[in-house]
mmCIF file with all atom_site columns, C-alpha atoms in Angstrom:
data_model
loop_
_atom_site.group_PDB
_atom_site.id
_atom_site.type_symbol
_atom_site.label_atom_id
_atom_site.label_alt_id
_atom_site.label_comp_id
_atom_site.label_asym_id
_atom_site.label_entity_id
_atom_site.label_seq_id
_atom_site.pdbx_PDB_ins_code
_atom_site.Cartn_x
_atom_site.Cartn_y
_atom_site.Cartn_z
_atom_site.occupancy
_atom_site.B_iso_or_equiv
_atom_site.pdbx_formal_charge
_atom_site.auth_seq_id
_atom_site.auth_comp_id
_atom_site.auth_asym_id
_atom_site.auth_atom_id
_atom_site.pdbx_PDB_model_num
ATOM 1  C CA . UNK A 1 1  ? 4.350   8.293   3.642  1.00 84.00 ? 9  UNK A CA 1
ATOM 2  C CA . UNK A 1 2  ? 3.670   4.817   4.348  1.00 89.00 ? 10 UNK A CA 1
ATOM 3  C CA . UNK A 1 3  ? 6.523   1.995   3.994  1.00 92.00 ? 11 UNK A CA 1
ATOM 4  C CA . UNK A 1 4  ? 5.729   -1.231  3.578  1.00 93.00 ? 12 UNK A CA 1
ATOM 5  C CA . UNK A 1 5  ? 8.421   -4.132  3.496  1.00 94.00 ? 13 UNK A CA 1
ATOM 6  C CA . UNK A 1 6  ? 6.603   -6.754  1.760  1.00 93.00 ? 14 UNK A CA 1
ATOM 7  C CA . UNK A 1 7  ? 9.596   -9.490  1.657  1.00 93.00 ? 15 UNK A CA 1
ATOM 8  C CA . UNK A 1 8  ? 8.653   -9.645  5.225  1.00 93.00 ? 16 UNK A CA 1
ATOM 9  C CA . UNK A 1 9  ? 8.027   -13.140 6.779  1.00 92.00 ? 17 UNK A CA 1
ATOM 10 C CA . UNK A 1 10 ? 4.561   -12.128 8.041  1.00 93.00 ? 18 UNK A CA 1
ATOM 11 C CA . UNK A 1 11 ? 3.491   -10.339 4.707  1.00 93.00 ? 19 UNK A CA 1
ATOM 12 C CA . UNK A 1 12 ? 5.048   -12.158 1.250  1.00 94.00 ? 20 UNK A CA 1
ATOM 13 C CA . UNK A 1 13 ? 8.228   -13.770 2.326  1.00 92.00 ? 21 UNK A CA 1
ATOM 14 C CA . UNK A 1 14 ? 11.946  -13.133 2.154  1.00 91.00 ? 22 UNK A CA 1
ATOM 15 C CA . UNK A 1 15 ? 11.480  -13.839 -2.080 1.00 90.00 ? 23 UNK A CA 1
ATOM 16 C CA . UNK A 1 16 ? 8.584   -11.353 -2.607 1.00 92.00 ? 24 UNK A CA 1
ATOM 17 C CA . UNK A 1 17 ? 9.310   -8.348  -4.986 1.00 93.00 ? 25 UNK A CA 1
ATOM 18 C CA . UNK A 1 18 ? 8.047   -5.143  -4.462 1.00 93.00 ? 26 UNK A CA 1
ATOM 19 C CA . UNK A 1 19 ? 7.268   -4.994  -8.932 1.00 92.00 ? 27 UNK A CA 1
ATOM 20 C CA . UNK A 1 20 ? 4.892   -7.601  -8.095 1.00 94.00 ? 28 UNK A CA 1
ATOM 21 C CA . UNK A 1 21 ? 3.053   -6.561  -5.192 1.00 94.00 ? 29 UNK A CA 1
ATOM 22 C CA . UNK A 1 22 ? -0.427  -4.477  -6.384 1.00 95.00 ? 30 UNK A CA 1
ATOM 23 C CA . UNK A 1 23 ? -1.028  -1.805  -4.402 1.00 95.00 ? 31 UNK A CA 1
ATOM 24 C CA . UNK A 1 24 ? -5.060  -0.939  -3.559 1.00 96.00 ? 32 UNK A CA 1
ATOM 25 C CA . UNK A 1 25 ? -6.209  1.976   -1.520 1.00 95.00 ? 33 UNK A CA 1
ATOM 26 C CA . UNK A 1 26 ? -9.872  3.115   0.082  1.00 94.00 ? 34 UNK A CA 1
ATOM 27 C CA . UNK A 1 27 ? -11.618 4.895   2.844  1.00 92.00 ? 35 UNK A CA 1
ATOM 28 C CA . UNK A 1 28 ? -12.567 2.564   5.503  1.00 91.00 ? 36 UNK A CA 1
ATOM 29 C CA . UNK A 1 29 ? -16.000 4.826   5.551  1.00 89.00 ? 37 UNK A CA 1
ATOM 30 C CA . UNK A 1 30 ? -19.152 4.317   3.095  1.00 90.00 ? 38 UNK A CA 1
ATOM 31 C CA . UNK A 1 31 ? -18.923 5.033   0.097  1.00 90.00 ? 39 UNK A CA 1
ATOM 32 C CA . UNK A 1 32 ? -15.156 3.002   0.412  1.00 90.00 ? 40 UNK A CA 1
ATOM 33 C CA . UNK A 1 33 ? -14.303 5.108   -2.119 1.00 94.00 ? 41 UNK A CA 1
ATOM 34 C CA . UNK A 1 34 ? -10.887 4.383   -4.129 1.00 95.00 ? 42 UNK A CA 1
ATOM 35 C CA . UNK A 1 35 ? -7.830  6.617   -3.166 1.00 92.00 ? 43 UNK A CA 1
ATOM 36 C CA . UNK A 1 36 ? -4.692  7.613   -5.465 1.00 94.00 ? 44 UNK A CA 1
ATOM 37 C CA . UNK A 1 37 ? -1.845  7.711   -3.798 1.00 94.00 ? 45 UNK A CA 1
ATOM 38 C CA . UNK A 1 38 ? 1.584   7.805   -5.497 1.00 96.00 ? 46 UNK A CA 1
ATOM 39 C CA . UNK A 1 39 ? 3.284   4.743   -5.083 1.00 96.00 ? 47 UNK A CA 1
ATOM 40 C CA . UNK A 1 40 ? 6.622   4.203   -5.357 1.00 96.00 ? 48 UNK A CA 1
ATOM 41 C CA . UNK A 1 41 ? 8.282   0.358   -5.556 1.00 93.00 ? 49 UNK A CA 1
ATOM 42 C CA . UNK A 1 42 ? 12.023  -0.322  -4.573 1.00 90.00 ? 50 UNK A CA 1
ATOM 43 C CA . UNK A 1 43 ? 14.004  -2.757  -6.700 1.00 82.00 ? 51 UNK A CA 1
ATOM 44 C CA . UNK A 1 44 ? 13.725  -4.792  -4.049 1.00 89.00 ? 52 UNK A CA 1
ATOM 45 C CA . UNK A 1 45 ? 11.336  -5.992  -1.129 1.00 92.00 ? 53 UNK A CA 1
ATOM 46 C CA . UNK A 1 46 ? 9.579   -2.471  0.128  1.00 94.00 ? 54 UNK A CA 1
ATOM 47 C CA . UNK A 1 47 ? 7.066   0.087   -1.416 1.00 94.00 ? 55 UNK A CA 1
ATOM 48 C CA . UNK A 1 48 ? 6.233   3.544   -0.492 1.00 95.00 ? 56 UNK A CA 1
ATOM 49 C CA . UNK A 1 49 ? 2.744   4.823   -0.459 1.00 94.00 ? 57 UNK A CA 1
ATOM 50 C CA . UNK A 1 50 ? 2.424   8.411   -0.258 1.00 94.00 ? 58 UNK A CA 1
ATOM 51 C CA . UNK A 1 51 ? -0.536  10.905  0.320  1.00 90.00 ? 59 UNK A CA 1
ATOM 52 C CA . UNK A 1 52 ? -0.321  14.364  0.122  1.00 87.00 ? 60 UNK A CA 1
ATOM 53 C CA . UNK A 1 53 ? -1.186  16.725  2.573  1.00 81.00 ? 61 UNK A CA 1
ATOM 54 C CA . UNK A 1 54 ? -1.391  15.360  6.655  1.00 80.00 ? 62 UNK A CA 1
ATOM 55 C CA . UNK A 1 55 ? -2.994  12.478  6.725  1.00 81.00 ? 63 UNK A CA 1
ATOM 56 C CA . UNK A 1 56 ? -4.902  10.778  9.718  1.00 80.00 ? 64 UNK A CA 1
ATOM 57 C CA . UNK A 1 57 ? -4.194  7.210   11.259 1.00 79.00 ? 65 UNK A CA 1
ATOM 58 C CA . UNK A 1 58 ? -6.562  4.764   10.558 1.00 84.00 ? 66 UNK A CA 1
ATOM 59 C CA . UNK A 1 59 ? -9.289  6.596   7.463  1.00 90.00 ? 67 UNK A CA 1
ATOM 60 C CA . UNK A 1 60 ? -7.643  4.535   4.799  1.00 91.00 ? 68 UNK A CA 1
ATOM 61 C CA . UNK A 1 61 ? -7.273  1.024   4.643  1.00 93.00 ? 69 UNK A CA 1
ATOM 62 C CA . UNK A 1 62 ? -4.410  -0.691  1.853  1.00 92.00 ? 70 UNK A CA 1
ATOM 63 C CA . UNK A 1 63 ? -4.727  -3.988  0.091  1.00 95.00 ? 71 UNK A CA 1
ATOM 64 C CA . UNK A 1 64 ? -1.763  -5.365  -1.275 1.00 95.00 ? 72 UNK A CA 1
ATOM 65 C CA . UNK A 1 65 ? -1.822  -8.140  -4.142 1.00 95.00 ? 73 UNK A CA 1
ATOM 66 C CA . UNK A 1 66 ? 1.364   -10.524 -4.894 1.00 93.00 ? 74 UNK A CA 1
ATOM 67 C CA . UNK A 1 67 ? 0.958   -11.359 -7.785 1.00 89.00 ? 75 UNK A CA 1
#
């Protein structure tokens, strides 16, 4: 599991909801493949992304999407 605090001055800002904040995840090797993880949004300014299963640093990279 992954937390991300997105109101964050260096990511969205102090105003920044985690409901509006899109969530993208793929392998950083060819093919770049989408991943599912679950994620999971607070009410507020974090989000959870979970994999199942041990997961090693640095194979997936996240893009995240105020919107």
């Amino acid at each position: 599991t992954f937390t991300v605090n997105i109101d964050a001055a260096s990511i969205f800002g102090p105003n920044a909801l985690a409901a509006n904040v899109k969530v993208e995840v793929l392998d950083k090797a060819s093919p770049l493949s989408t991943v599912y993880p679950l994620v999971e949004r607070s009410g507020s300014g974090s989000l959870a992304v979970k994999f199942s299963g041990d997961v090693a640093v640095d194979i997936y990279q996240v893009l995240l999407s105020h919107i």
